[in-house]
PDB file of C-alpha atoms in Angstrom:
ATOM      1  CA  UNK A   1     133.502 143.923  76.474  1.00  0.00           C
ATOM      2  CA  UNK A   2     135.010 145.170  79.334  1.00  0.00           C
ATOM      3  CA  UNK A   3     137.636 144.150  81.690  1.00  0.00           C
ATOM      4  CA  UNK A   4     136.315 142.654  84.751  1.00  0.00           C
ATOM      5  CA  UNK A   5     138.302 143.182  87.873  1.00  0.00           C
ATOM      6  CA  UNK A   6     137.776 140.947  90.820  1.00  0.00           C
ATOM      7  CA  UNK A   7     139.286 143.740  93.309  1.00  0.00           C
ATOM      8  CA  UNK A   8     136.623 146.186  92.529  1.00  0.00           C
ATOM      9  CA  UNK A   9     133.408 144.092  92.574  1.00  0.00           C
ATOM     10  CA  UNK A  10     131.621 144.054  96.086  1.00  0.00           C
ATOM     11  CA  UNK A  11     131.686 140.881  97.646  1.00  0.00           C
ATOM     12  CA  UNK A  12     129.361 137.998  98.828  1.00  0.00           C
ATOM     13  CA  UNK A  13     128.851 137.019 101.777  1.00  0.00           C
ATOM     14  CA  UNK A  14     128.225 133.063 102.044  1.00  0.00           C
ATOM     15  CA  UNK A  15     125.036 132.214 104.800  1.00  0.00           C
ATOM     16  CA  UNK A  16     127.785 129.296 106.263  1.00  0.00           C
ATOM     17  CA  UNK A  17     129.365 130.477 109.309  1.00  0.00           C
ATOM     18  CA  UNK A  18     131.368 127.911 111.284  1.00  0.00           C
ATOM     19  CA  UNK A  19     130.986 128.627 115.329  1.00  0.00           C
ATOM     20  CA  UNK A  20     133.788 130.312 117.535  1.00  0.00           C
ATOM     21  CA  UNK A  21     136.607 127.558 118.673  1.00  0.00           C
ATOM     22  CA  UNK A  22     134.652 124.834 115.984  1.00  0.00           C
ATOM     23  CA  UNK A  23     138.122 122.980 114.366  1.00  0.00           C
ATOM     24  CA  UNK A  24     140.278 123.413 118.038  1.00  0.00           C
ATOM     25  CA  UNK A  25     139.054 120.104 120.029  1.00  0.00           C
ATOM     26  CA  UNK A  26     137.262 118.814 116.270  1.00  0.00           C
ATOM     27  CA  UNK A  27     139.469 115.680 115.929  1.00  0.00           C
ATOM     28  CA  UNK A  28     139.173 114.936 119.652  1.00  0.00           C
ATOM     29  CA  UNK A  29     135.143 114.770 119.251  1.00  0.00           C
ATOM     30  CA  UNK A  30     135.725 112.523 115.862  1.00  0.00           C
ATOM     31  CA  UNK A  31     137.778 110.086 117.705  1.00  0.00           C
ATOM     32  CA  UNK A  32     135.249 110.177 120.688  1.00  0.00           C
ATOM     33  CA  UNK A  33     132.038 109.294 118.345  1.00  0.00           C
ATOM     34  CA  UNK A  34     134.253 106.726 115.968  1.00  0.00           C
ATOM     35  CA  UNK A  35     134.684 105.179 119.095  1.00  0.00           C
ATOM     36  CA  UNK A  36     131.493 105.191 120.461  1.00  0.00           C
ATOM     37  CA  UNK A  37     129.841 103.307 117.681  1.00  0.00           C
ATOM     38  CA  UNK A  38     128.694  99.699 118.059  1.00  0.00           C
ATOM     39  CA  UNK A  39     130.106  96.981 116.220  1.00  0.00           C
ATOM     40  CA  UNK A  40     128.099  96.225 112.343  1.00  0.00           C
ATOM     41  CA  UNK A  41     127.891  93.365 111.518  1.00  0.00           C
ATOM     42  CA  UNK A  42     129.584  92.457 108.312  1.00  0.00           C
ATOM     43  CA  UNK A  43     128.336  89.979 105.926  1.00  0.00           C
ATOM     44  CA  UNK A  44     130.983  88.965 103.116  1.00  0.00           C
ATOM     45  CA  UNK A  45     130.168  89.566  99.600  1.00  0.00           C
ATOM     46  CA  UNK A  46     131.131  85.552  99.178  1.00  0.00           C
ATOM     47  CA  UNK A  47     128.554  84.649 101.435  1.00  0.00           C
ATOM     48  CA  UNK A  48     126.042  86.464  99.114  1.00  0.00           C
ATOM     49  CA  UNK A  49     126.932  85.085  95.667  1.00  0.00           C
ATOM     50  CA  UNK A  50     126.399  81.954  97.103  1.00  0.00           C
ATOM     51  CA  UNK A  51     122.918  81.883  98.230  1.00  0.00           C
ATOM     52  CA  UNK A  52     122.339  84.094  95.259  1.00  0.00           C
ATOM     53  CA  UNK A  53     123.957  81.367  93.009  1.00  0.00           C
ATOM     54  CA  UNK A  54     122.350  78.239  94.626  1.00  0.00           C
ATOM     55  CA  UNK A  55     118.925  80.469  93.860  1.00  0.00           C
ATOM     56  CA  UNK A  56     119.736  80.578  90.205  1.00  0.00           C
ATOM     57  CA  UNK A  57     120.545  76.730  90.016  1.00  0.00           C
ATOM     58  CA  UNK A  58     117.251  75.762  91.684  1.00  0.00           C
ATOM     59  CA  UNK A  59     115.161  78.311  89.664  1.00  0.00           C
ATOM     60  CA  UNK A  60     117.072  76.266  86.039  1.00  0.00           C
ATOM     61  CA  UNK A  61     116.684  72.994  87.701  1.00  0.00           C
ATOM     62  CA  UNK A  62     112.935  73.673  88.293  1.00  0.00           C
ATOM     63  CA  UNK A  63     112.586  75.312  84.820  1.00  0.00           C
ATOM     64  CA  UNK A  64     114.228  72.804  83.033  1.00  0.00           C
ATOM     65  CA  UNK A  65     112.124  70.162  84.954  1.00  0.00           C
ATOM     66  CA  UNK A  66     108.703  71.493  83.625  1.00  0.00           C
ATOM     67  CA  UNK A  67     108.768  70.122  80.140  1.00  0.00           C
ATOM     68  CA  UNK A  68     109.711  66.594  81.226  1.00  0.00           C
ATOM     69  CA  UNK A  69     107.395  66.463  83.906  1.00  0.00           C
ATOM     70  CA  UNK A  70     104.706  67.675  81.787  1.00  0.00           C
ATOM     71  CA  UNK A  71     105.293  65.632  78.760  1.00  0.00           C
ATOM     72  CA  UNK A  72     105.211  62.287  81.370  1.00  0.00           C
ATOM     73  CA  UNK A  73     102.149  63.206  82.718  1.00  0.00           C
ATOM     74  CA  UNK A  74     100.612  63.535  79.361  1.00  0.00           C
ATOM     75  CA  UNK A  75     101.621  60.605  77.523  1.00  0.00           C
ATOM     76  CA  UNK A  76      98.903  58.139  77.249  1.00  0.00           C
ATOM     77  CA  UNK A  77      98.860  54.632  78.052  1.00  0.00           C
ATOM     78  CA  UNK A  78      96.578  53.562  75.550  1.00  0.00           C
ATOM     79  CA  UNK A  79      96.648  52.163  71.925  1.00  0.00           C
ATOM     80  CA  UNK A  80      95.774  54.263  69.546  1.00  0.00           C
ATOM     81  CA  UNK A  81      93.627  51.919  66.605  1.00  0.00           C
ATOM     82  CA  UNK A  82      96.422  52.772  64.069  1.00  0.00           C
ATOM     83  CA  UNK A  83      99.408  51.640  66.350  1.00  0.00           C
ATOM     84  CA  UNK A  84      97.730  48.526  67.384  1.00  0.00           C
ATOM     85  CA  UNK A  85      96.756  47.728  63.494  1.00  0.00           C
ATOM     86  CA  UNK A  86      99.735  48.739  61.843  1.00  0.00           C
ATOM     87  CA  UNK A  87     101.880  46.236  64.719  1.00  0.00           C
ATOM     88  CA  UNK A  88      99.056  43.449  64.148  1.00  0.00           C
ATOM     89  CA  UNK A  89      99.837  43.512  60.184  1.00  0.00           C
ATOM     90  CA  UNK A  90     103.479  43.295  60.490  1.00  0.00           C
ATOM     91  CA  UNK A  91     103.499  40.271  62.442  1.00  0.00           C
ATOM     92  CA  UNK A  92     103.921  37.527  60.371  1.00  0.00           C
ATOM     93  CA  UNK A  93     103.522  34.974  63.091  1.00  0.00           C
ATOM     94  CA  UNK A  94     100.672  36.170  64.298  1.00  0.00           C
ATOM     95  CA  UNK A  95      97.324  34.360  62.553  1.00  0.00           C
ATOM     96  CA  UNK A  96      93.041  35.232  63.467  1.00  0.00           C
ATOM     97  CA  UNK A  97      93.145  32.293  65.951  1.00  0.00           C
ATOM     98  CA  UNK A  98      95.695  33.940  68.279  1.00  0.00           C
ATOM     99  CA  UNK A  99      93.469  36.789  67.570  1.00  0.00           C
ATOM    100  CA  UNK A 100      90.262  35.261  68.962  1.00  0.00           C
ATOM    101  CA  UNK A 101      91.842  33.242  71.954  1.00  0.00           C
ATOM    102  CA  UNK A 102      92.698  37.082  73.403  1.00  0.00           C
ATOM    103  CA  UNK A 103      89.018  38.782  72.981  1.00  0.00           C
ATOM    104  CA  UNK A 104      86.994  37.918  76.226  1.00  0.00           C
ATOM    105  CA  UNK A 105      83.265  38.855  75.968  1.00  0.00           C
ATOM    106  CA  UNK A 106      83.120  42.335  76.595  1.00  0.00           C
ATOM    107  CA  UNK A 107      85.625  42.447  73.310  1.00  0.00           C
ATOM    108  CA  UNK A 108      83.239  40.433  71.774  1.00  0.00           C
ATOM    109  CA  UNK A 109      79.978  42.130  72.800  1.00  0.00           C
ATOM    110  CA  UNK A 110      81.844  45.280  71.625  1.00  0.00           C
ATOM    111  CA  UNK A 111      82.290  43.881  68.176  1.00  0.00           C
ATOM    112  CA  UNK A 112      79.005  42.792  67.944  1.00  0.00           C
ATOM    113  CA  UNK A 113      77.959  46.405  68.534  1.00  0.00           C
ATOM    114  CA  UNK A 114      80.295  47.512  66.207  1.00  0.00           C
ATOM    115  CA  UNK A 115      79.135  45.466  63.036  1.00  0.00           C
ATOM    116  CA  UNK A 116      76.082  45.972  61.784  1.00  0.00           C
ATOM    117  CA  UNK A 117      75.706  44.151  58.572  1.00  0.00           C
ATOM    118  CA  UNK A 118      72.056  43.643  56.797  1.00  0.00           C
ATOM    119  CA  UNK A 119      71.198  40.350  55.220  1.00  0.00           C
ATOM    120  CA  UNK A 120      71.566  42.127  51.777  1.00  0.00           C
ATOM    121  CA  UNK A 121      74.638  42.617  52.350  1.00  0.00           C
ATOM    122  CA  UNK A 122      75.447  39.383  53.381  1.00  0.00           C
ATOM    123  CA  UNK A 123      74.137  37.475  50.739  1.00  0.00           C
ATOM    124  CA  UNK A 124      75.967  40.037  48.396  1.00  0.00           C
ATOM    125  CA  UNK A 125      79.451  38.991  50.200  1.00  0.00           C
ATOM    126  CA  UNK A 126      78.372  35.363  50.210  1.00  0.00           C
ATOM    127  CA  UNK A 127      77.418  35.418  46.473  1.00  0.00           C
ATOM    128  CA  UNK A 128      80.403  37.554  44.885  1.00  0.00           C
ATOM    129  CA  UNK A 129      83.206  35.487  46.940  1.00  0.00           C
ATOM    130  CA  UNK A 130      84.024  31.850  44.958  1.00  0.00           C
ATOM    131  CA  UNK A 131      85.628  30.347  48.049  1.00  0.00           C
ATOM    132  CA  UNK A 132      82.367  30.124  50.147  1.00  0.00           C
ATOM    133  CA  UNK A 133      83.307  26.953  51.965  1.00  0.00           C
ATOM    134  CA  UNK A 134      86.434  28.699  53.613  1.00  0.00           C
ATOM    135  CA  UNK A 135      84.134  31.451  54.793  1.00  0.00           C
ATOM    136  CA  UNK A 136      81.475  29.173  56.340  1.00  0.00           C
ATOM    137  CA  UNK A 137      84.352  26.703  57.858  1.00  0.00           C
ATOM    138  CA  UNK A 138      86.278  30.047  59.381  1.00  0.00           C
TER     139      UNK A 138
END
């Protein structure tokens, strides 16, 4: 390798020129334009992580309001048949007559819908069942 000498290589000239008398009034002309310039307004980083924070509490207050709002909308107000029968069979106060004083006649229209028995079967249920005068009396 040999031994490079900085003296002896030609040198570069750079394209950057600065103009004649640049740097003599330069900090005058800095001053002028630093004075010059209008007033910015300044808004404090406080300021910012304020609204920014109050954002982030409304978008988890919303968030965590979904689910409940959704699951009251959804609940229904009506008996399933389970519910209602499994309550009904746990009262022990509770007797058919109670029952029957409750239906109106749509409830019993409905029930008469519902039950569709043939005399077959009737006089099957009537025949196999030894206390037929508590049936007929009921």
């Amino acid at each position: 390798m040999k031994a490079f000498k900085l003296e002896n290589e030609p040198k570069r000239i750079t394209g950057f020129k600065t103009p004649e008398h640049y740097f003599d009034d330069f900090s005058a002309r800095v001053l002028q334009q630093v004075n010059d310039k209008q007033e910015v307004k300044v808004i404090p980083i406080y300021k910012r992580k304020r609204v920014l924070s109050l954002f982030a509490a409304a978008v988890m207050v919303i968030g965590l309001m979904i689910p409940i709002v959704n699951n009251y909308t959804n609940t229904s107000k009506d008996l399933d048949e389970d519910t209602l029968e499994t309550y009904l069979s746990y009262q022990s106060n509770l007797n058919q007559y109670d029952l029957i004083k409750e239906l109106d006649t749509k409830d019993i229209d409905k029930l008469n819908k519902g039950v569709a028995l043939e005399q077959e079967t009737l006089e099957d249920i009537l025949a196999s069942n030894p206390n037929i005068e508590n049936l007929i009396s009921e």
